[in-house]
Structure formats: C-alpha cells, structure tokens
CSV table of C-alpha atoms in Angstrom, one decimal:
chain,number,residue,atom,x,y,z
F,650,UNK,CA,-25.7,-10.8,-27.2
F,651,UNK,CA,-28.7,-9.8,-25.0
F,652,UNK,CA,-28.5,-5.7,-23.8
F,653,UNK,CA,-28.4,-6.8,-20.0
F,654,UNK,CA,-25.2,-9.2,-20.8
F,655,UNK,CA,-23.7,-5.8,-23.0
F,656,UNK,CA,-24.3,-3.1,-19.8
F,657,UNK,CA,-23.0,-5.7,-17.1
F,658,UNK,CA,-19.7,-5.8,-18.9
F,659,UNK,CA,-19.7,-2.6,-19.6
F,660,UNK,CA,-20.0,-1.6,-15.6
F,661,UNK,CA,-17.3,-4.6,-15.0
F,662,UNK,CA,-15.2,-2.7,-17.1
F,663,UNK,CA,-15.4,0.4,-15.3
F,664,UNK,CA,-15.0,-0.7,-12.0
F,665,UNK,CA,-11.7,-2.9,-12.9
F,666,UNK,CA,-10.3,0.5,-14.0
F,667,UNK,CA,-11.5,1.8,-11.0
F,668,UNK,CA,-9.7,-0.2,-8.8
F,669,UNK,CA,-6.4,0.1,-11.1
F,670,UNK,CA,-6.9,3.6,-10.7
F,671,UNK,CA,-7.2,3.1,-7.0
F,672,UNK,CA,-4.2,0.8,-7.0
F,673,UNK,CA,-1.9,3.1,-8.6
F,674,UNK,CA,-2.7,5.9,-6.2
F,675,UNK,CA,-2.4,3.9,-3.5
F,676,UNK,CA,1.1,3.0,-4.5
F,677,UNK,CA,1.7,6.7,-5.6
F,678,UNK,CA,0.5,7.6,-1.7
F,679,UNK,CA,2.9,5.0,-0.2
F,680,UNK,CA,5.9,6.2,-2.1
F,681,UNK,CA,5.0,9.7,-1.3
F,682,UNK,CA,5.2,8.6,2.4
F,683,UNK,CA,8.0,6.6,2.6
F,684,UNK,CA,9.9,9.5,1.1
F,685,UNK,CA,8.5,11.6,3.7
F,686,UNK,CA,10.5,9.4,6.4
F,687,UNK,CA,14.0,9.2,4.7
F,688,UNK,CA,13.7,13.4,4.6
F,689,UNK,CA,12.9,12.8,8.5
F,690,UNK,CA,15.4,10.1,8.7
F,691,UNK,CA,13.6,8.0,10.7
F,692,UNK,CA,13.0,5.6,8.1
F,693,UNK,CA,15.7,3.1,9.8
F,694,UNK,CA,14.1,3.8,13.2
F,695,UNK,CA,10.4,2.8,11.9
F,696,UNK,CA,11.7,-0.6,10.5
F,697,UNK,CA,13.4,-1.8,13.9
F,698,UNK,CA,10.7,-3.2,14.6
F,699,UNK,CA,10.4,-6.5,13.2
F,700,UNK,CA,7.1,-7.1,11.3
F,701,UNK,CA,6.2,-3.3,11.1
F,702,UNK,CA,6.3,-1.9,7.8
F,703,UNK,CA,7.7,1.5,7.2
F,704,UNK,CA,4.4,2.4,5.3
F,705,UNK,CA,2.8,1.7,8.5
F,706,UNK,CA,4.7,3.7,11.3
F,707,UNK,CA,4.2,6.3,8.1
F,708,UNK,CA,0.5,6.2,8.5
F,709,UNK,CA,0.7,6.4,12.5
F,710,UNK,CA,3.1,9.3,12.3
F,711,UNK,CA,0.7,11.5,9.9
F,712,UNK,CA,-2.3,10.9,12.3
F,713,UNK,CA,0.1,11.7,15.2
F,714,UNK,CA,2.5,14.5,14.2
F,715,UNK,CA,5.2,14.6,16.1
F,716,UNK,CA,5.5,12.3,18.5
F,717,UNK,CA,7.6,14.5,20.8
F,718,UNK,CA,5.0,16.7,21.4
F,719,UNK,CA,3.4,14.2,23.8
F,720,UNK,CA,4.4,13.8,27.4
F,721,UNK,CA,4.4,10.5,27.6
F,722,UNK,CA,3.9,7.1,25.8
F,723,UNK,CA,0.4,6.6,27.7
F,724,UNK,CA,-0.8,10.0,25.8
F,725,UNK,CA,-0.4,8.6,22.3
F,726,UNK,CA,-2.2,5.8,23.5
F,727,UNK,CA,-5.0,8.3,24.7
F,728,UNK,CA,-4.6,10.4,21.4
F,729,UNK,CA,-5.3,6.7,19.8
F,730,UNK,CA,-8.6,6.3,21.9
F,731,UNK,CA,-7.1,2.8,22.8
F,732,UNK,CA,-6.9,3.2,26.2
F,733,UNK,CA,-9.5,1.4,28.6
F,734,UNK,CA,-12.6,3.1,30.1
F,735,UNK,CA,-14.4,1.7,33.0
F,736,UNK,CA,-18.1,1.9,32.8
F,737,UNK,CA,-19.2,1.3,36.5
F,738,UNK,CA,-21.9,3.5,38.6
F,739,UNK,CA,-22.4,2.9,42.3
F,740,UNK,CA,-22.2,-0.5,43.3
F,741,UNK,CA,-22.7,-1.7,39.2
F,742,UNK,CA,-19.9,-3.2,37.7
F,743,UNK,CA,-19.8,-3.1,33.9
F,744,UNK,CA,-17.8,-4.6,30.9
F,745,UNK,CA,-14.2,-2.4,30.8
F,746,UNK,CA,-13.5,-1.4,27.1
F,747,UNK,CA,-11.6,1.0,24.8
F,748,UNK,CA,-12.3,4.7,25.2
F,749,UNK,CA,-12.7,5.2,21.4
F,750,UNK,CA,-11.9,9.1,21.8
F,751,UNK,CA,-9.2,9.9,19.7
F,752,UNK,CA,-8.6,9.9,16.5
F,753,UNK,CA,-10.1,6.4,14.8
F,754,UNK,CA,-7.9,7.0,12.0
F,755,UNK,CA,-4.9,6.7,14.4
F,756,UNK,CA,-6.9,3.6,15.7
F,757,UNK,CA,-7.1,1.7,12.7
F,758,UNK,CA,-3.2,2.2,11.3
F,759,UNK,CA,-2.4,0.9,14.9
F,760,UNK,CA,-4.9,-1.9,14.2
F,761,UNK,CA,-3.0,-2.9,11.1
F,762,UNK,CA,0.3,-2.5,12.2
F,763,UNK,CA,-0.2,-5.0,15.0
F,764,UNK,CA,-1.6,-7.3,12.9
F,765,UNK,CA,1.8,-7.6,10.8
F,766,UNK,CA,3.6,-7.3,14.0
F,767,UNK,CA,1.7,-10.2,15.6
F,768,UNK,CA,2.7,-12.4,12.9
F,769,UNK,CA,6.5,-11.5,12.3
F,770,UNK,CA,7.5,-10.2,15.7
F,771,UNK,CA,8.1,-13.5,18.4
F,772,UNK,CA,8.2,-10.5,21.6
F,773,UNK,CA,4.2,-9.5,20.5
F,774,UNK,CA,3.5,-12.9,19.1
F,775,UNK,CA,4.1,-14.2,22.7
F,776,UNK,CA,2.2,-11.4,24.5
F,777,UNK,CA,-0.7,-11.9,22.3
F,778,UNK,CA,-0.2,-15.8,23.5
F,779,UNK,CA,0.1,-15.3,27.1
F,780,UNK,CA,-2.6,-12.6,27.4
F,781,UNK,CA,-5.3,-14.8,25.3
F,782,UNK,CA,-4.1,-17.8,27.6
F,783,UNK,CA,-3.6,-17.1,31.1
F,784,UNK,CA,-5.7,-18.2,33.4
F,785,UNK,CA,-6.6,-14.7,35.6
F,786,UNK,CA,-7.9,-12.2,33.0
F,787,UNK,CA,-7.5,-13.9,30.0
F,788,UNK,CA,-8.5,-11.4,27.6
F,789,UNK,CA,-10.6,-12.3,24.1
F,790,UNK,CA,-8.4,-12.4,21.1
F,791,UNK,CA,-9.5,-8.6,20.1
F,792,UNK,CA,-9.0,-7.5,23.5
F,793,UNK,CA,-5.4,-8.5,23.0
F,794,UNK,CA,-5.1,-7.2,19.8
F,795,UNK,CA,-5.9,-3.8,21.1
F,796,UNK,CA,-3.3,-4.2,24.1
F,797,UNK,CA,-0.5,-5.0,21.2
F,798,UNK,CA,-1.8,-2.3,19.3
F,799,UNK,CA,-1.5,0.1,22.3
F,800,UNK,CA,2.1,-1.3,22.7
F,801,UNK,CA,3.2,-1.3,19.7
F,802,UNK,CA,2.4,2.6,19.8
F,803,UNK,CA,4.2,3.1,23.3
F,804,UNK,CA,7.5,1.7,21.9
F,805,UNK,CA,7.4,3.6,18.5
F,806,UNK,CA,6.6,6.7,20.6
F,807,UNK,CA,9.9,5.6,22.6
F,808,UNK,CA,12.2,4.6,19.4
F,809,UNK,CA,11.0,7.9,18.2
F,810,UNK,CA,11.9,10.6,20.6
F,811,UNK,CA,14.8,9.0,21.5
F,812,UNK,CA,16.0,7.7,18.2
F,813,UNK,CA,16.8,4.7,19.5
F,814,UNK,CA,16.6,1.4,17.8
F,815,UNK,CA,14.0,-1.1,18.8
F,816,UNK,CA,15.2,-3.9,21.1
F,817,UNK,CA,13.4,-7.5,21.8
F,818,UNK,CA,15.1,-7.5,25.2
F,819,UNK,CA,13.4,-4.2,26.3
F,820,UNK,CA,10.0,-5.0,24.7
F,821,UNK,CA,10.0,-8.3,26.0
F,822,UNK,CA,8.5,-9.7,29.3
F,823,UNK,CA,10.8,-8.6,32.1
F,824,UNK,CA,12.8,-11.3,33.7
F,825,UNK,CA,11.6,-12.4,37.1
F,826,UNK,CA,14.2,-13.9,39.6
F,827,UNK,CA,13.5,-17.1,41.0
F,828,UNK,CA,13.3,-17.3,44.6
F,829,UNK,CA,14.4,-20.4,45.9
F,830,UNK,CA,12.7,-21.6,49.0
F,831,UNK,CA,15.1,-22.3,51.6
C-alpha cells in the first residue's frame, strides 16, 4: 500500500472519532439541558408549541436568561437583534433589514427553531405562506423566516412569564368580521 494511501486513512480515522466524540457530547449537552428545564418545570410549557423542540426553547432560554426580566415581548426580539432597522438619510430611501445587535447566538437558535416550527406548526406554516405571497409587501422567503423567528420568540416570551400553554387560536391570524354591504 503506497504511504499517501496509509496517512489518508489514518487522518480519516481520526476525524470519524472526532465527530463521534463530537456526537456524544452533543447528546451529553442536550440531556444536560433538557434536565435543566424539568428542574425549571417549564419543560411542558416549551413543547406547546407544536414543531419546537424542548432542546430548542433550551438553547433560546440560556442565550436569554430569564425571560421575565424583559418588559415586553418586542425586547426579546431586540435582545435577539431581529428586529428591523431602517437605513434612510434625507430624502434616500434604503433597503429595511434586521438590526443584528443582539446576541447572534440568540439569533441563530431562533433561526433553527423556526425552521422546525415552519414545518410542523400549520399557524407559522401559513404566516410564512401569506407573508411570502401577498401581493403588498411580499417579503423574500428569508425575510419571512426572520419575522416567524421573531414570533416564535414573542410567544415563548408570553407562554413563559405567564406559564401559560401555547394556543393556535391566539397565535393565529385574528379573525376579521365581514361587513356586508347593505
């Protein structure tokens, strides 16, 4: 067997330890945090929502603290650097995007949560719809993924403080009544 053929494998064998090394913590970490959240008891709280993992609301809750220590829903969303920043001067009008102060860590475990969210949860499955298909403002499929992801970190800031369960009907779109021309 030629040396080069003997030192690649050798280096493949490494890094496939590696990552099972990697893996293993990984699963150590998330079993670490999940007990976390039973101690807290909020472990049925965090999985209200459908398609967010406990691990998840885990990671959001270590880059937050405690969620009660914020005023309001909008400041975790501020906290996240996911709220939108206008960049205009004078009469110029630019592009409106995400502040990205904050905490990027917070950012990302928002980022991922929605993602599950988006694809088990019908109430942010059809807000993703109907912002990436109206017709005034449509918004650029990672435009909307931000806006669920700032969402999805309002309503665990609510189900949080208040320890109460999350409900479609409240998340939802709010009903509009009809009015009948007469």
């Amino acid at each position: 067997m030629p040396p080069e053929r003997t030192g690649a494998l050798e280096r493949a064998f490494y890094g496939l330890n590696d990552f099972h090394h990697a893996t293993a913590q990984c699963r150590q970490v998330e079993t670490h945090m999940l007990a976390v959240l039973d101690e807290l008891q909020l472990t049925a709280l965090a999985t209200s929502i459908p398609g967010v993992t406990a691990v998840s609301v885990a990671a959001i809750l270590a880059e937050t603290g405690d969620l009660s220590r914020f005023d309001s829903a909008r400041a975790v969303v501020k906290h996240a650097g996911l709220c939108p920043r206008e960049n205009s001067s004078g009469s110029y009008q630019g592009t409106t995007t995400i502040s990205g102060r904050g905490r990027p860590r917070l950012r990302t475990a928002a980022w991922r949560a929605a993602f599950g969210a988006l694809r088990h949860n019908p109430v942010y499955a059809g807000r993703y719809q109907h912002l990436t298909t109206r017709t005034h403002h449509q918004l650029q499929p990672n435009q909307a993924y931000v806006a669920i992801a700032a969402a999805l970190l309002r309503q665990l800031h609510v189900v949080i403080t208040t320890a109460t369960p999350w409900d479609p009907t409240l998340a939802g779109p709010t009903q509009t009544a009809e009015v009948s021309a007469a």
